[in-house]
Short mmCIF file of C-alpha atoms in Angstrom, two decimals:
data_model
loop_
_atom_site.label_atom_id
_atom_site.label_comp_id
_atom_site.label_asym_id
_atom_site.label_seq_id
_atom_site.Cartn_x
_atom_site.Cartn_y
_atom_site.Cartn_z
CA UNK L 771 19.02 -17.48 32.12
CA UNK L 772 22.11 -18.29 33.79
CA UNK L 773 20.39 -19.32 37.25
CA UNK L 774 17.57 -21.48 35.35
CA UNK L 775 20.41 -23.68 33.65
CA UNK L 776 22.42 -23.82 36.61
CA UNK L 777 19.63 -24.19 39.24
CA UNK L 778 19.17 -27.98 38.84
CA UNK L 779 22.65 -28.75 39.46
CA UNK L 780 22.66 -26.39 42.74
CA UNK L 781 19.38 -27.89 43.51
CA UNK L 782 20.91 -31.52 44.14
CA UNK L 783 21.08 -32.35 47.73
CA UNK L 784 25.12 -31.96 48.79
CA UNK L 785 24.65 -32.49 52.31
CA UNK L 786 28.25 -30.65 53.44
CA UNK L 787 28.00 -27.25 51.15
CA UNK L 788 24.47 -25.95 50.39
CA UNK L 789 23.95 -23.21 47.60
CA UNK L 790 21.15 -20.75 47.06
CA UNK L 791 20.94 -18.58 43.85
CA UNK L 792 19.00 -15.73 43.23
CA UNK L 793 19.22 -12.97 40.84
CA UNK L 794 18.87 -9.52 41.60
CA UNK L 795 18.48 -7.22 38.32
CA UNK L 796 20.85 -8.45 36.11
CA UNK L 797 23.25 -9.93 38.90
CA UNK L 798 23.60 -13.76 39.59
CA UNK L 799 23.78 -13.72 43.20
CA UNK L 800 25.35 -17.16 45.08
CA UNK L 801 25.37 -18.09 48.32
CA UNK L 802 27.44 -20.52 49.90
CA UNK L 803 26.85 -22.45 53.31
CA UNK L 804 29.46 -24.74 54.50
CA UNK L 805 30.86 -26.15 57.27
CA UNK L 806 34.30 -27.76 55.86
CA UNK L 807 36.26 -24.80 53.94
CA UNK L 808 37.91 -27.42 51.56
CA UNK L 809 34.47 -28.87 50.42
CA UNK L 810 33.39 -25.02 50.47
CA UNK L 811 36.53 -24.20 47.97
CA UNK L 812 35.68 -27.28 46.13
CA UNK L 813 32.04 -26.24 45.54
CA UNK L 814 33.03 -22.83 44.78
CA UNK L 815 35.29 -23.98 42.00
CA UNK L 816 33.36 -26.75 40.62
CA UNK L 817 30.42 -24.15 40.37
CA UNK L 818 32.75 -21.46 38.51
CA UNK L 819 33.52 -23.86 36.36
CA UNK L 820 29.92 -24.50 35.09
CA UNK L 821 29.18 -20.97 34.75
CA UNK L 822 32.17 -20.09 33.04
CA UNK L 823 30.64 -22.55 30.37
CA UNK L 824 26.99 -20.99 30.43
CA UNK L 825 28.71 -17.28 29.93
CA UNK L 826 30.92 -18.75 26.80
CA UNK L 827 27.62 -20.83 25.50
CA UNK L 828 25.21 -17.15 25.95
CA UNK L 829 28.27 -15.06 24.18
CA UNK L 830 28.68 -17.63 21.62
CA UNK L 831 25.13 -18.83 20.66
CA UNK L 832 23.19 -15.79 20.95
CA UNK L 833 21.45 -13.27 22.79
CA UNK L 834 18.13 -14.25 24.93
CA UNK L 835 14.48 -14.49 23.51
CA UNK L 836 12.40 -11.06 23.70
CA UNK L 837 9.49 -12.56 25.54
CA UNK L 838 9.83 -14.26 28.87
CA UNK L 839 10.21 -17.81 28.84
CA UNK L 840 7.84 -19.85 31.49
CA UNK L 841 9.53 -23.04 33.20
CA UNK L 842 8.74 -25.96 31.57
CA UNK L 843 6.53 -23.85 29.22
CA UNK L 844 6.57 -26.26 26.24
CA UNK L 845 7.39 -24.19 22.81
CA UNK L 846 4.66 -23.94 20.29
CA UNK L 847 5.77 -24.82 16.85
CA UNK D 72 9.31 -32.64 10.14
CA UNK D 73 10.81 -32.06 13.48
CA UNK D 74 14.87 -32.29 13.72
CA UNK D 75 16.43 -32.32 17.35
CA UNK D 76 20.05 -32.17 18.24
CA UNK D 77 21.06 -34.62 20.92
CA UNK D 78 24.07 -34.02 23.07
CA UNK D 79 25.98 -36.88 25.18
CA UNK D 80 28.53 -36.74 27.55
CA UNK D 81 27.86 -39.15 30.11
CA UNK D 82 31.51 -41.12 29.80
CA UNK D 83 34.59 -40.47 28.31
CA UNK D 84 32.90 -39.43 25.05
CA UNK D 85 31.42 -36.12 24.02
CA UNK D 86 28.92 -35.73 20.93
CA UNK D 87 26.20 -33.21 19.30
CA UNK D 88 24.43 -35.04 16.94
CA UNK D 89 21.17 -33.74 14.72
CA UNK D 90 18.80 -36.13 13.55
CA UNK D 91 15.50 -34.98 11.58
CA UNK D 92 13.05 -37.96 10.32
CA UNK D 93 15.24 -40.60 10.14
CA UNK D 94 18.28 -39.55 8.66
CA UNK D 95 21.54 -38.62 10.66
CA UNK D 96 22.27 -35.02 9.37
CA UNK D 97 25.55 -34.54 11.91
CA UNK D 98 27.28 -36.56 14.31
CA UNK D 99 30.69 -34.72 15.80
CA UNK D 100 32.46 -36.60 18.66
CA UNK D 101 35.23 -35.80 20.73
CA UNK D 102 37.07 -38.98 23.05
CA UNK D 103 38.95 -38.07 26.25
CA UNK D 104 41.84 -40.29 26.31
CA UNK D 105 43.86 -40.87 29.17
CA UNK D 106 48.11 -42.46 29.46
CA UNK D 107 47.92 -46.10 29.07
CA UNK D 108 47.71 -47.48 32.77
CA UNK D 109 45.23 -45.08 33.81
CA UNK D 110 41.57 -44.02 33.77
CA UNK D 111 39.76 -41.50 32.90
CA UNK D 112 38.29 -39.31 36.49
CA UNK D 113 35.10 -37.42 36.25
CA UNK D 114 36.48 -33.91 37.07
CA UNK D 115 39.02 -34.59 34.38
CA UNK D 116 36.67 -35.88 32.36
CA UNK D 117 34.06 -32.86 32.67
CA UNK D 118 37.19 -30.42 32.21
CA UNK D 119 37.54 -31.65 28.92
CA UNK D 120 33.61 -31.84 27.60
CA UNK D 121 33.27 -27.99 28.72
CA UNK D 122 36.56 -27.41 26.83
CA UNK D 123 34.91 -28.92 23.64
CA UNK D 124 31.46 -28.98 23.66
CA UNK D 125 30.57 -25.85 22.33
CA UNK D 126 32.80 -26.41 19.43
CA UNK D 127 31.09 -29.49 18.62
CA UNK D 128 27.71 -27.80 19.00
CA UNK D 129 28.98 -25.19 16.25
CA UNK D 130 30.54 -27.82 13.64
CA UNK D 131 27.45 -30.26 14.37
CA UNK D 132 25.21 -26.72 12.90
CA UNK D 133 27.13 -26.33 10.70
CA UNK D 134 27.49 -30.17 9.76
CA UNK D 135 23.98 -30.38 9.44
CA UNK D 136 23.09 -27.20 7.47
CA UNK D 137 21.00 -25.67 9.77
CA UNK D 138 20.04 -22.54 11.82
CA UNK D 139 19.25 -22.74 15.65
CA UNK D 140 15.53 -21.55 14.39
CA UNK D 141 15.40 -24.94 12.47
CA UNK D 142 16.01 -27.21 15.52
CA UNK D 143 12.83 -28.04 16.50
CA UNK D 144 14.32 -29.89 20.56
CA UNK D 145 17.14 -30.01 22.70
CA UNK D 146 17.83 -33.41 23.77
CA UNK D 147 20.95 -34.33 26.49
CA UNK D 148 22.22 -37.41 28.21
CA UNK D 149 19.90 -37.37 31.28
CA UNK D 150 21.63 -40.68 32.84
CA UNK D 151 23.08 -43.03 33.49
CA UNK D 152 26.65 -42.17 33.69
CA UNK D 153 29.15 -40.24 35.60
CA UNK D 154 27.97 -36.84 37.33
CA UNK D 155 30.41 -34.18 36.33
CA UNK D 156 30.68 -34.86 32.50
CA UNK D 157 26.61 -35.09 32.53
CA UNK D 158 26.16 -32.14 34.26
CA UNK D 159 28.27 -30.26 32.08
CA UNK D 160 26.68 -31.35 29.31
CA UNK D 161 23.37 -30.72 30.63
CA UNK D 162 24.19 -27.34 31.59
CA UNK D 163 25.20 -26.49 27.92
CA UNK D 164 21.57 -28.43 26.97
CA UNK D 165 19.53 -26.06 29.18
CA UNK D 166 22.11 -22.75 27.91
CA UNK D 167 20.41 -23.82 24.55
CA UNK D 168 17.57 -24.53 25.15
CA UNK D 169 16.59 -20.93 26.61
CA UNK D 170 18.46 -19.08 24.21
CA UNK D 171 16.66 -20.80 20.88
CA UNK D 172 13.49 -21.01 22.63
CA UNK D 173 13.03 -24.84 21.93
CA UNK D 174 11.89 -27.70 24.43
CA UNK D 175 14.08 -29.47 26.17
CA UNK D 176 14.35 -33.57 26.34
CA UNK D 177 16.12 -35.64 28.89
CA UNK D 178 16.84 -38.68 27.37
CA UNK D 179 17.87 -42.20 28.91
CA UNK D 180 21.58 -42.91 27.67
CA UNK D 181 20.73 -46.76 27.30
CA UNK D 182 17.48 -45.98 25.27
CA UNK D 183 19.77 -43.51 23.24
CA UNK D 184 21.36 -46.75 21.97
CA UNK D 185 18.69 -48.62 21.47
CA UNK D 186 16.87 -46.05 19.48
CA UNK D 187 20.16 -45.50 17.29
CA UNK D 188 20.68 -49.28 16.51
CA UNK D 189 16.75 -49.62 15.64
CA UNK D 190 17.46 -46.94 12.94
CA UNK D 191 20.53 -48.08 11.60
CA UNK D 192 19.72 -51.23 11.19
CA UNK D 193 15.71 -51.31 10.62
CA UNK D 194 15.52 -54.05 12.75
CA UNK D 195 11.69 -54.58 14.04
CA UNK D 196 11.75 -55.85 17.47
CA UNK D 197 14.90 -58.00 18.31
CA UNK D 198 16.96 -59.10 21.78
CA UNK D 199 19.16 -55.85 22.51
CA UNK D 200 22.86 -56.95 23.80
CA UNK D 201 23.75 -53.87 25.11
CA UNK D 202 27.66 -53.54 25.98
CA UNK D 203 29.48 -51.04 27.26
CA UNK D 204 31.92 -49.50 29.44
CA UNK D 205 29.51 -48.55 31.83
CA UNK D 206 26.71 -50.73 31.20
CA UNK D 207 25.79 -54.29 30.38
CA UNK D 208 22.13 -55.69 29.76
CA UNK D 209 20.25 -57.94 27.35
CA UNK D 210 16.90 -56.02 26.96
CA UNK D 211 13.65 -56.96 24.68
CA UNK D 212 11.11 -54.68 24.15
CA UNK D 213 7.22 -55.27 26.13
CA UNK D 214 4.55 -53.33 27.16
CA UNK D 215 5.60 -49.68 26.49
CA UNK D 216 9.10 -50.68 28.52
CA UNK D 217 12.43 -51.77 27.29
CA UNK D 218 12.52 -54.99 30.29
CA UNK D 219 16.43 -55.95 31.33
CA UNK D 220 15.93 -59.63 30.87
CA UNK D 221 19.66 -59.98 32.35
CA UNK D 222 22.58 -57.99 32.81
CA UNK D 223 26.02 -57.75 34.97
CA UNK D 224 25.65 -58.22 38.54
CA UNK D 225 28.95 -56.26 39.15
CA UNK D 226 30.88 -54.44 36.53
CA UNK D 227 30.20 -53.95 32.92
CA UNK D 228 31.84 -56.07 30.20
CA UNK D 229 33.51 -52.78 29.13
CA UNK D 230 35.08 -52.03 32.66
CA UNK D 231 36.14 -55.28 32.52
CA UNK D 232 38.25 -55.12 29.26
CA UNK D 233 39.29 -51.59 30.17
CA UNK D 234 41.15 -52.50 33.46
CA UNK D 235 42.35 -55.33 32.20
CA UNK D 236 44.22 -53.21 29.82
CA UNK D 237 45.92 -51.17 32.19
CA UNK D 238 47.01 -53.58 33.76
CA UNK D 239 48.94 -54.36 30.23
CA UNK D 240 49.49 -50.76 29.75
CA UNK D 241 47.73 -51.63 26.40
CA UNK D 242 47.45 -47.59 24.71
CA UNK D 243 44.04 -46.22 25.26
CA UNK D 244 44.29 -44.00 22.14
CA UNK D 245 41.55 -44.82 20.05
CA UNK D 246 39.66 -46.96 23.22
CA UNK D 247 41.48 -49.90 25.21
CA UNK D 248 38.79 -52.16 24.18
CA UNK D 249 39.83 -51.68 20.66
CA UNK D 250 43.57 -52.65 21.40
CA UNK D 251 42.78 -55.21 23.46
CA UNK D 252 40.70 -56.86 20.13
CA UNK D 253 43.62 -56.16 17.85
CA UNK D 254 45.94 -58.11 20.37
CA UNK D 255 43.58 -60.92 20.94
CA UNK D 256 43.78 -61.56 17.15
CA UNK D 257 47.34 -62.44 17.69
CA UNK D 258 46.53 -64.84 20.55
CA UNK D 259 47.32 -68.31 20.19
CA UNK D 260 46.83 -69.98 23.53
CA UNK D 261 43.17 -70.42 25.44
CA UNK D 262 44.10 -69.68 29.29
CA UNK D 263 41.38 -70.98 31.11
CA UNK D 264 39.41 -68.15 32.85
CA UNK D 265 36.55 -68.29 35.83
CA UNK D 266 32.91 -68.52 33.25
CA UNK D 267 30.15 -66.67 35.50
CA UNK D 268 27.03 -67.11 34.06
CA UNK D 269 24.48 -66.98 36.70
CA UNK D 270 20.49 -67.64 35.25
CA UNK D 271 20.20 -65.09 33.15
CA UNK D 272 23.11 -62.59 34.94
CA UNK D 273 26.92 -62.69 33.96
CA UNK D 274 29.41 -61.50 36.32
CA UNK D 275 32.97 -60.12 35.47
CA UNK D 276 34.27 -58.81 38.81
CA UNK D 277 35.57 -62.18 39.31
CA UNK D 278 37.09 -62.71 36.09
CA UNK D 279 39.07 -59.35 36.55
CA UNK D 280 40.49 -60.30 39.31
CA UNK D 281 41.88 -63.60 38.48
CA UNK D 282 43.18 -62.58 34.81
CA UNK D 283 44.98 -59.45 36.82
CA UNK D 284 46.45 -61.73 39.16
CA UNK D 285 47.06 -64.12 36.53
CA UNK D 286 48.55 -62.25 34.36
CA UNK D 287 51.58 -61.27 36.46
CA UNK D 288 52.54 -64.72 36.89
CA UNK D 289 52.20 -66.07 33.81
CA UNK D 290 53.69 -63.23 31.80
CA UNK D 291 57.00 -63.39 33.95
CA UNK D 292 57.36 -67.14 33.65
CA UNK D 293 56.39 -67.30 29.98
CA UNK D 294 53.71 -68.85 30.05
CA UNK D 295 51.61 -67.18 27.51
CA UNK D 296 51.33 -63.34 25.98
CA UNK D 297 50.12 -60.58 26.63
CA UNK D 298 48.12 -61.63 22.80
CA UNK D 299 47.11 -65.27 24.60
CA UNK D 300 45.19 -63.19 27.18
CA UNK D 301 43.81 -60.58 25.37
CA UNK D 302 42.55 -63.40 23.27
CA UNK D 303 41.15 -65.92 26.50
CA UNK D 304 39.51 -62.71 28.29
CA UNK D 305 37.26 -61.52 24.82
CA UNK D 306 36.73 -65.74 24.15
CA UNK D 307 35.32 -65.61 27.74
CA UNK D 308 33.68 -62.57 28.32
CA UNK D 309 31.89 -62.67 24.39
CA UNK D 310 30.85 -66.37 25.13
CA UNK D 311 28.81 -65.90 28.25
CA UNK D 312 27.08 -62.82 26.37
CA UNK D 313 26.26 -65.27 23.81
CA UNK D 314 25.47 -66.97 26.44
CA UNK D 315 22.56 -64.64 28.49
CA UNK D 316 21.55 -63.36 25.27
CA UNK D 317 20.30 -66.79 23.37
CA UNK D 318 18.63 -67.57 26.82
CA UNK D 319 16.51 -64.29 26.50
CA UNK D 320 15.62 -65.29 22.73
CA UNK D 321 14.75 -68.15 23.66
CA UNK D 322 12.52 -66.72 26.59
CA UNK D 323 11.24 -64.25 24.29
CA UNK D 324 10.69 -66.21 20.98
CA UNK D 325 12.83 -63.93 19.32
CA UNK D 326 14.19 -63.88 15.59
CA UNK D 327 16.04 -60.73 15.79
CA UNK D 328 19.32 -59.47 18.16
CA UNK D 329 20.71 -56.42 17.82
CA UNK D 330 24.10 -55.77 19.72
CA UNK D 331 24.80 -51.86 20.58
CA UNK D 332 26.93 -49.83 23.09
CA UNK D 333 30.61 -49.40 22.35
CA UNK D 334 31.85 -53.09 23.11
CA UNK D 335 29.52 -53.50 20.43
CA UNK D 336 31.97 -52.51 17.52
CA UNK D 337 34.07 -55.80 18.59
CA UNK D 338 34.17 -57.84 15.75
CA UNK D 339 35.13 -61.11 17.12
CA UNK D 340 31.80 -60.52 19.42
CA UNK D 341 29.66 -60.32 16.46
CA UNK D 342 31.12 -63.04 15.01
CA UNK D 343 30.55 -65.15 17.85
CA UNK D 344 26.55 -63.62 18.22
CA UNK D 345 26.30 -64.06 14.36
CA UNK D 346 27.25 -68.05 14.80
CA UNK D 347 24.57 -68.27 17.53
CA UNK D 348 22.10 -66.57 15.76
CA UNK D 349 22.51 -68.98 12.62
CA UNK D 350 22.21 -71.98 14.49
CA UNK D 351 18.63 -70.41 15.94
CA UNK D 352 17.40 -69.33 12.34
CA UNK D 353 17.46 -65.57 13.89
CA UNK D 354 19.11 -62.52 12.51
CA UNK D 355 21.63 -60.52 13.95
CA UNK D 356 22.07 -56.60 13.86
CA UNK D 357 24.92 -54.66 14.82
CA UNK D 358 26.21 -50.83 13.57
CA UNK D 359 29.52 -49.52 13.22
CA UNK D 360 31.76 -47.60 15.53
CA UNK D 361 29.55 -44.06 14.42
CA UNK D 362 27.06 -45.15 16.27
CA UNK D 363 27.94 -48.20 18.63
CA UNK D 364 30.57 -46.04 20.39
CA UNK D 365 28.33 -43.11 22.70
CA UNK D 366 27.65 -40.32 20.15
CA UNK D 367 24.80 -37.49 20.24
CA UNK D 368 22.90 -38.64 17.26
CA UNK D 369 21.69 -41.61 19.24
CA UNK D 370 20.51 -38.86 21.85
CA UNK D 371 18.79 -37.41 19.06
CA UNK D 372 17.14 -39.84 18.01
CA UNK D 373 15.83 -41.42 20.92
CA UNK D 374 14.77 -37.93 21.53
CA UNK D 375 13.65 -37.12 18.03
CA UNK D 376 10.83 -40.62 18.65
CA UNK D 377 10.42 -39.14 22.54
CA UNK D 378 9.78 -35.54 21.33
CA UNK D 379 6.84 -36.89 18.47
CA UNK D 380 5.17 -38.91 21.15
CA UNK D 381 4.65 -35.74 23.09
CA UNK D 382 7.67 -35.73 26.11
CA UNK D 383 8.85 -32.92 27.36
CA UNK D 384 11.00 -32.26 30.26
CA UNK D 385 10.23 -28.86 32.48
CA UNK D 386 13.59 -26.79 32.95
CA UNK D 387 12.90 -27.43 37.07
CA UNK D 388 13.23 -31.19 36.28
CA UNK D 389 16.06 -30.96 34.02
CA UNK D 390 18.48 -32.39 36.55
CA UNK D 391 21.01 -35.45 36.01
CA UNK D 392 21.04 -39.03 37.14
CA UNK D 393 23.85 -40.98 37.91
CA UNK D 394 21.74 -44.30 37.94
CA UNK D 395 18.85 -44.28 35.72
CA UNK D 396 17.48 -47.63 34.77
CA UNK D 397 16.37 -48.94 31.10
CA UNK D 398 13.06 -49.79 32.13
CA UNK D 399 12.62 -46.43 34.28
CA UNK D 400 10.98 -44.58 31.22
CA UNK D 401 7.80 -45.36 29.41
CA UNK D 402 8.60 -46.14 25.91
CA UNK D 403 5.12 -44.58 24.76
CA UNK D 404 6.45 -44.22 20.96
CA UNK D 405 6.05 -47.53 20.36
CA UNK D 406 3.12 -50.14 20.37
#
């Protein structure tokens, strides 16, 4: 869950730092390539930042839905 | 009856608002404000939406009486606007979205507005003055798009008033723009300022400039108050709205404006759109600062009319956009 809401703002083309994310079991895997260390710190804290706000939104707003859910599957009501 | 809660964040503003057929059920805000003399950054400014926003997501729930399983769509600020504050806020929109199960809508902050001031004010199909700090157009509805008949070839009106009041160190505690109106009311003296109206365009860069400049001088000789040109920068600025706005009325054989967007609230701006409007036979609209200032109910309901007509926006396409035109999105809710 955390990768699909964060995975459009990785996605955005950043030219100097490039990010990949993956998930592996239940770990959020991130990988940095950069060429400048201070845009590479930069992205690295901007980016900790944003999921430090998707862990407090999962914790606080519930748990995730028991079936899968598809991207961009549109939700019957 | 579907109800979607809307959340904004694409300025200095951050707002969850839930809307459900028509009728505003919640509409928490939250206003970075900066020291007088300054601006507000987007880092700063995104530090302080993820401090808040998922308190104003609780108290707009709770606000509104309802359950996550009664929200029906997520709707967030897709653009226009800064890029950190949106992308927090989208962040939290997507969070949601997944956990409660529920579509997700990215909405066009301009049509936000639009859709709000529609509501509020029932108007049917007027001449939008939209004003902000980020954004000025005069926009009429045609043809399943909301068309910019004109709009600032520079800076918006907003920006304009905003620098112009650090410059003054005017407080920006509740908005500059605010202060700068309560000021102007004490003005006595019209300094002449630079009028840029060109065809249907305004432009204000040059008008900041010269009242920044000007304002030096003349406040260390005497010349005039700091009131004097509060009062000769809104007399300006409003009158070549007025201006671009009856021209598109005009063009459009319109009875109706509606004025929305923050700069909106300005009284002495609907005054002056209110004596045009008279003198046409038209009808003017305008809201209050609930809804002319950038709150998430107006996300909500532009996505509450988007999410009826069948939109939807994939989680792979749920990205931000720092520019995102007005007449970028079909408006297929309407005729």
């Amino acid at each position: 869950m955390a990768r699909r809401s964060l995975a459009p703002y990785v996605q955005r083309p950043r030219g100097l730092v490039q990010k990949e994310l993956s998930v592996n079991g239940s770990a959020l895997a991130i990988r940095w390539t950069a060429e400048d260390p201070v845009f590479f710190r930069i992205s690295v804290n901007a980016f900790l930042d944003q999921l430090s706000l998707v862990m407090r939104n999962i914790r606080g707003f519930g748990s995730p839905p028991m079936r899968s859910l598809g991207r961009g599957k549109r939700t019957d009501t | 009856m579907p109800a979607v809660l809307g959340l904004e964040g694409s300025a200095n503003k951050v707002g969850v608002g839930v809307v459900r057929d028509g009728a505003v059920l919640a509409n928490p805000r939250r206003t970075y404000v900066t020291p007088p003399g300054t601006g507000f950054l987007p880092g700063d400014t995104a530090r302080h939406h993820r401090a808040v926003i998922l308190d104003l997501l609780q108290e707009a729930l709770t606000e509104a009486g309802l359950t996550s399983q009664e929200i029906d769509c997520i709707a967030y600020t897709k653009g226009p606007g800064m890029g950190a504050p949106l992308v927090s806020v989208a962040v939290v929109a997507r969070t949601v979205a997944q956990l409660w199960n529920k579509p997700l809508l990215g909405v066009n902050h301009c049509i936000g507005h639009i859709e709000m001031g529609r509501l509020i004010t029932g108007a049917t199909s007027p001449t939008v003055l939209y004003v902000s700090g980020g954004n000025t157009q005069v926009i009429a509805y045609s043809e399943r798009r909301y068309r910019i008949f004109g709009e600032t070839i520079d800076i918006a009106v907003g920006n304009c008033l905003d620098r112009f009041a650090r410059v003054l160190k005017i407080s920006n505690d509740p908005s500059p723009g605010y202060n700068i109106e309560q000021m102007a009311k004490r003005g006595k003296k019209l300094v002449e300022l630079p009028y840029t109206v060109k065809g249907m365009d305004v432009s204000f860069s040059g008008i900041l400039s010269f009242i920044e400049d000007a304002a030096q001088r003349m406040l260390a000789t005497g010349e005039c108050t700091p009131e004097d040109l509060c009062f000769s920068l809104q007399e300006t600025v409003f009158a070549m709205l007025v201006e671009i706005t009856e021209r598109a009325m005009a063009h459009c054989g319109s009875q109706e404006a509606l004025i929305v967007g923050g700069v909106g609230c300005n009284l002495r701006l609907q005054e002056m759109m209110e004596t045009m409007c008279q003198e046409r036979g038209a009808r003017l609209f305008a809201t209050d600062e609930r809804f002319c200032i950038d709150n998430g109910a107006m996300i909500a309901q532009a996505g509450w009319e988007m999410f009826r007509a069948g939109h939807r926006t994939p989680l792979s396409d749920s990205g931000i956009t720092q520019r995102y035109r007005t007449d970028e999105v079909e408006v297929t809710w309407r005729d």
